[in-house]
Amino acid sequence: MPPKKKARSAGAAVPKSYQAIARQRVVIENMRPALEGGYPIKRVPGETVTVQADAYADGHDVVRCALRVKRPGARKWEELEMHSPQEDVWEASFQVDKTGDYLYSVCGWVDLLASWHHGLERKVAAGQDVRVELQDGAEAFRQAAEHQRGKLKKRLLALAELLEDPERVAEAVHVALGEGTKALMAECPHAVDRTESARLPLRGERRKAGFSSWYEFFPRSASGSTERHGTFDDARKKVLPLIARMGFDVIYLPPIHPLGVQFRKGPNNSTASKPGDPGSPWAIGSPEGGHTAIHPELGTLKDFKAFVQAAGKMDIEVSIDLAFQCSPDHPWVSEHPEWFKWRADGTVQYAENPPKKYQDVLPLHFESEDWQGLWQALLEVTLYWIEQGVTIFRVDNPHTKPFVFWEWMLGEVHKRHPEVLFLSEAFTRPRIMARLAKIGFHHSYTYFTWKNTKQDFEDYLNELVHGELREYMRPNFWPNTPDILAWHLQYAQAPMFYIRHFLAATLSSNYGIYAPAFDLMVSDPVTGKEEYYYSEKYELKDWDFEAMTPFRERIAHINRLRKDQPALQDTFNISFNETDSDLLLSYTKIDANGKDIVLCVVNLNPEHTVSGWVRLPYWRLLPLLGIGEGHPLVMQDLITNHEYTWSSEWNYVELNPHELPYHLFRVIPA
Amino acid sequence: MPPKKKARSAGAAVPKSYQAIARQRVVIENMRPALEGGYPIKRVPGETVTVQADAYADGHDVVRCALRVKRPGARKWEELEMHSPQEDVWEASFQVDKTGDYLYSVCGWVDLLASWHHGLERKVAAGQDVRVELQDGAEAFRQAAEHQRGKLKKRLLALAELLEDPERVAEAVHVALGEGTKALMAECPHAVDRTESARLPLRGERRKAGFSSWYEFFPRSASGSTERHGTFDDARKKVLPLIARMGFDVIYLPPIHPLGVQFRKGPNNSTASKPGDPGSPWAIGSPEGGHTAIHPELGTLKDFKAFVQAAGKMDIEVSIDLAFQCSPDHPWVSEHPEWFKWRADGTVQYAENPPKKYQDVLPLHFESEDWQGLWQALLEVTLYWIEQGVTIFRVDNPHTKPFVFWEWMLGEVHKRHPEVLFLSEAFTRPRIMARLAKIGFHHSYTYFTWKNTKQDFEDYLNELVHGELREYMRPNFWPNTPDILAWHLQYAQAPMFYIRHFLAATLSSNYGIYAPAFDLMVSDPVTGKEEYYYSEKYELKDWDFEAMTPFRERIAHINRLRKDQPALQDTFNISFNETDSDLLLSYTKIDANGKDIVLCVVNLNPEHTVSGWVRLPYWRLLPLLGIGEGHPLVMQDLITNHEYTWSSEWNYVELNPHELPYHLFRVIPA
């Protein structure tokens, strides 16, 4: 018989830090996803998180792991059993069901009941005498019963009684190895001395962080004449109906504030402006006000709010531009000279990228002694516009302001208004773009604007959706911006515009166009530069905001399809299909439930018909569709309503760009 | 003129946590190496650490980074300038020069002087007027001067004076853009508001952690007769001279303690032992004592110390076995019953891996209520042997004891005796082996024992030396152990032994053999198992410890070459060379200074001559050797003393395993 236990006290000098962990035998490491610096991963409701960790224990006992999740507002943690897809790796998934702050962790422990059971199985299989094992099992189940109550406790004690009955050994073995005992053990894991990983944050953001269609336009060009400065009222009456009809759900307005006069730019970015030239909207501030004022020629705050309200009735949100910089006439230059960098000649340092000079724009000086005052003022600007009904901000050049400022500011806004979204306009180096996303921006401009070959698209999308980036950076694809008319869009004809729109709208769930330059297919560049000739940035335009052109119809159609097909509302569900031509890009998107399967094929050549073969991802589709190999599939082209029957892996396609350079197939069984 | 600065106080509510970091514009992330959990990376003196981090700032200013290093005992941190081998990635290296605890970090900042200088260069290149820039520069250099003194201060002020002199603009530009100004700026970085990464630990271990040759033998088989139990005196007189002559520098002795009688194993692991059977050395403990006692038949503590001392005089260290388990006769079973797991029938649970049973070995119960007493006792055992002169321990099955115990115990020993080394005998799953290394073991047994094809060796070595493992796990290659006679060594002839020895001794800087079974080419297995027939574990052997056989001469020769060639004293410097045969393995090793270049070629087929072509890594060798393409190389075979001249990339080799199955070339210019 085991003698009585006695504690050995002499010389025991294990530090206190070990008291809690000394009997935690499971190691948990390499949690993923897990972002350096403790930043949250991001999801929108409906999206899933698959958590993996490496976990193992000393010795040969059975290890079990659980994924723990604390949902926003919940008092308790949920626990999900993990499985082990490969040796010493554990995995489980959970779905995000609402917005808010989540925590998740992985917990692991040695399961003594299961270890006993595993040993019993092996000994019985080896024909060994297991009478003592049954006694040991009885004791183990009695101990487990101590942590339980009610029916479960009774079942555990009943099993213990059977196991320790020397008259019923054969029956005890039979019952112990049966399914009932396994089920019983699963119900009461012996979960003491568990190891828990760090508790990692997840931010549940609203649906629009994951799925949105943006339309950028200059309200000052909404008057229908280059002679008259457009107003919010013009925009509300003339532009809103078009936007609603085209199916966009975010309007982005370039800065709407009073503009500087000193060093105002003229047409084509010339330094000599004539009276009447409206100036760049990004040269913010005049004696009439700064970042919280409205350009008088656009209207009043009331007009702005009416515009926002009218948009809201059409389920369209209005985003304004946070361009944290000042014209030389901005009130802050005199009220807060300490927020600018003064030069030896008594002027303020203007923005420049030698040899380029932007004399109409003064950067704010974040290394100012009064950085706190500056931060606070910029937060106040943001909160002011939120009060006026703005729920989304496009942020101009965030990469030229300190990261720590954004982290603080976005955090402050999040605390007060978690629904407010920020789009990072950082066309810069990859790590910087990623950092801005990590510290709180909800959407990010991307390099899509310049990608133009099959290899380009495949490589770039794979980088965005298959690495750690996917956990925190939500791409927003723009074929153009007021600053960028990419080489391939210069002097382009309709097919190229169709292609670029289709790619933006189907590769990415978030996309936008600078309009109506895009939907009216403006393509004249400044020679040798990726810039618009007679850019709207420096002059008023007389755009057609009414005609429902074939291209606008097509855009509207695709925006409708984006709303109808859940597969198109996710960026991270893309996989590329093989084709036998470098000019044929094909990809499949499948929604989270596996019900909606969309397959796209694009002819990347805007001039000539391209034909070739596309390889169906059969091995993935068949189980989702619940059919066997060889069963034909119907490819419903949701744009043309044509149907094709595909019954083998490789399938012929032919796309004439002058008719339509793409297929958007819904895939269903024949 | 800039107005006076005034602080904006109203409403400023930036939390205090931002005060220190608000103007730190550089982000530092993705430090590597950096181990999860804060464990130290490891090096021995002479080894280098190359540190990389991602670092960048907002905007367009010039970023600079420094690698900071705090050496053991140093009061100050050293700073090494980092360079940027790719965009936003920074790198620098430092060499470990002594044992002890190091810290390293990366520091980054925006260099305002360099940013000014860079802008000046671009404006001068663009032909712009730079008079105000020169004034700004004067102010920047005056500010820099405030942080300096002596000559440096004078030079800064002199430059400022020149820059602000309106009469000397051309001269000022010339001087500002000259080398002198660059050098001056480098001497006084404007290093305020620096960002520093976490400070990461590095453990400088003694040379033997990186380079050692082990000889394992059973002293009880040193008597020269199976009739008499060998003693430490026998080992000292008969075995030490052989070991010294063969050039090994670590002796590893299986457990030297009194052995149990209950359930003692007989020859070939039979459960029926006869009187006189010595039992397994791993069944530790009898009424004569436990882990701090010496088996009376081996001699006394004095004899053991005499053995250790005699070995020490030959520059050989003695390692004993820490096998933390007990025979049923171990004093702890009655003195500390609480340290064992008692079963329902009043017996202690013995070790088993069903259907295998190890009735002669009782595991210690680390989940005991008195785990503290147990931990302390095991530490005391270890410290006891250190007091007796042991400086290295081979640890038996560490993976069957809790990781947290080892972390504590190795930490306690390290505090008191940082020179003491531990070899982890964990032939188990990869993550567990890695974990043991990470938490403090200095050497690790590996899968080398079972690797036997070219692909095997290349894949495995690449895994060990090119991933994060290299930062903390030091492989120790063993072709055999008393427990393992791998399939390829069963019934093997001399060439296979030559090959296995050569591979162990040249692929890895740490290696060992279980001897003299290996050097006497014992190869009879238990049929169908990777075990020795009539294993020395269960009986006394009458080995020849005297004859200097050709194989022993060869082992001695290679051990000498290992001491002569620094390239062979590092495991992590290996790169494989292409060959045109799966039976020809070739690798190059180059020492840290690039002076010693060794190239090995091995015929992996022990039966037949193999000829083929080996591709020299010309592109790496030429700059190291200081010669141009086409210059012939002399390949000195350090074993045969033959010389070959290789003057092209691909070179013919032919290896007859019955003569010698390998080349060990030193590479020098012709």
PDB file of C-alpha atoms in Angstrom, chain A residues 29 56, chain B residues 33-36 39-43 205 430-444 464 467-475 572:
ATOM      1  CA  GLU A  29       3.671  28.089 -28.821  1.00  0.00           C
ATOM      2  CA  TYR A  56       2.633  19.051 -26.887  1.00  0.00           C
TER       3      TYR A  56
ATOM      4  CA  PRO B  33      16.797  36.317 -34.536  1.00  0.00           C
ATOM      5  CA  ALA B  34      14.256  36.567 -31.738  1.00  0.00           C
ATOM      6  CA  LEU B  35      12.891  33.531 -29.946  1.00  0.00           C
ATOM      7  CA  GLU B  36       9.312  33.264 -28.774  1.00  0.00           C
ATOM      8  CA  TYR B  39      14.588  32.550 -24.587  1.00  0.00           C
ATOM      9  CA  PRO B  40      18.193  33.424 -25.429  1.00  0.00           C
ATOM     10  CA  ILE B  41      19.808  32.603 -28.704  1.00  0.00           C
ATOM     11  CA  LYS B  42      23.136  30.820 -28.238  1.00  0.00           C
ATOM     12  CA  ARG B  43      26.631  31.323 -29.492  1.00  0.00           C
ATOM     13  CA  GLU B 205      28.452  29.390 -24.041  1.00  0.00           C
ATOM     14  CA  PRO B 430      10.915  17.540 -33.683  1.00  0.00           C
ATOM     15  CA  ARG B 431       9.104  20.216 -31.670  1.00  0.00           C
ATOM     16  CA  ILE B 432       9.892  18.472 -28.398  1.00  0.00           C
ATOM     17  CA  MET B 433      13.567  18.139 -29.260  1.00  0.00           C
ATOM     18  CA  ALA B 434      13.651  21.812 -30.211  1.00  0.00           C
ATOM     19  CA  ARG B 435      11.876  22.856 -27.024  1.00  0.00           C
ATOM     20  CA  LEU B 436      14.416  21.117 -24.816  1.00  0.00           C
ATOM     21  CA  ALA B 437      17.209  22.911 -26.631  1.00  0.00           C
ATOM     22  CA  LYS B 438      15.398  26.228 -26.337  1.00  0.00           C
ATOM     23  CA  ILE B 439      14.895  25.964 -22.578  1.00  0.00           C
ATOM     24  CA  GLY B 440      18.546  25.306 -21.862  1.00  0.00           C
ATOM     25  CA  PHE B 441      20.062  22.056 -23.107  1.00  0.00           C
ATOM     26  CA  HIS B 442      23.402  22.728 -24.781  1.00  0.00           C
ATOM     27  CA  HIS B 443      23.605  19.725 -27.078  1.00  0.00           C
ATOM     28  CA  SER B 444      20.913  17.602 -28.677  1.00  0.00           C
ATOM     29  CA  LEU B 464      19.168  22.220 -38.733  1.00  0.00           C
ATOM     30  CA  GLY B 467      16.071  27.826 -39.976  1.00  0.00           C
ATOM     31  CA  GLU B 468      15.469  29.360 -36.574  1.00  0.00           C
ATOM     32  CA  LEU B 469      16.701  26.113 -34.984  1.00  0.00           C
ATOM     33  CA  ARG B 470      20.288  27.154 -35.585  1.00  0.00           C
ATOM     34  CA  GLU B 471      19.885  29.931 -33.059  1.00  0.00           C
ATOM     35  CA  TYR B 472      19.432  27.601 -30.119  1.00  0.00           C
ATOM     36  CA  MET B 473      19.844  23.914 -30.977  1.00  0.00           C
ATOM     37  CA  ARG B 474      23.328  22.444 -31.278  1.00  0.00           C
ATOM     38  CA  PRO B 475      23.173  19.034 -32.941  1.00  0.00           C
ATOM     39  CA  PHE B 572      26.269  25.978 -39.170  1.00  0.00           C
TER      40      PHE B 572
END
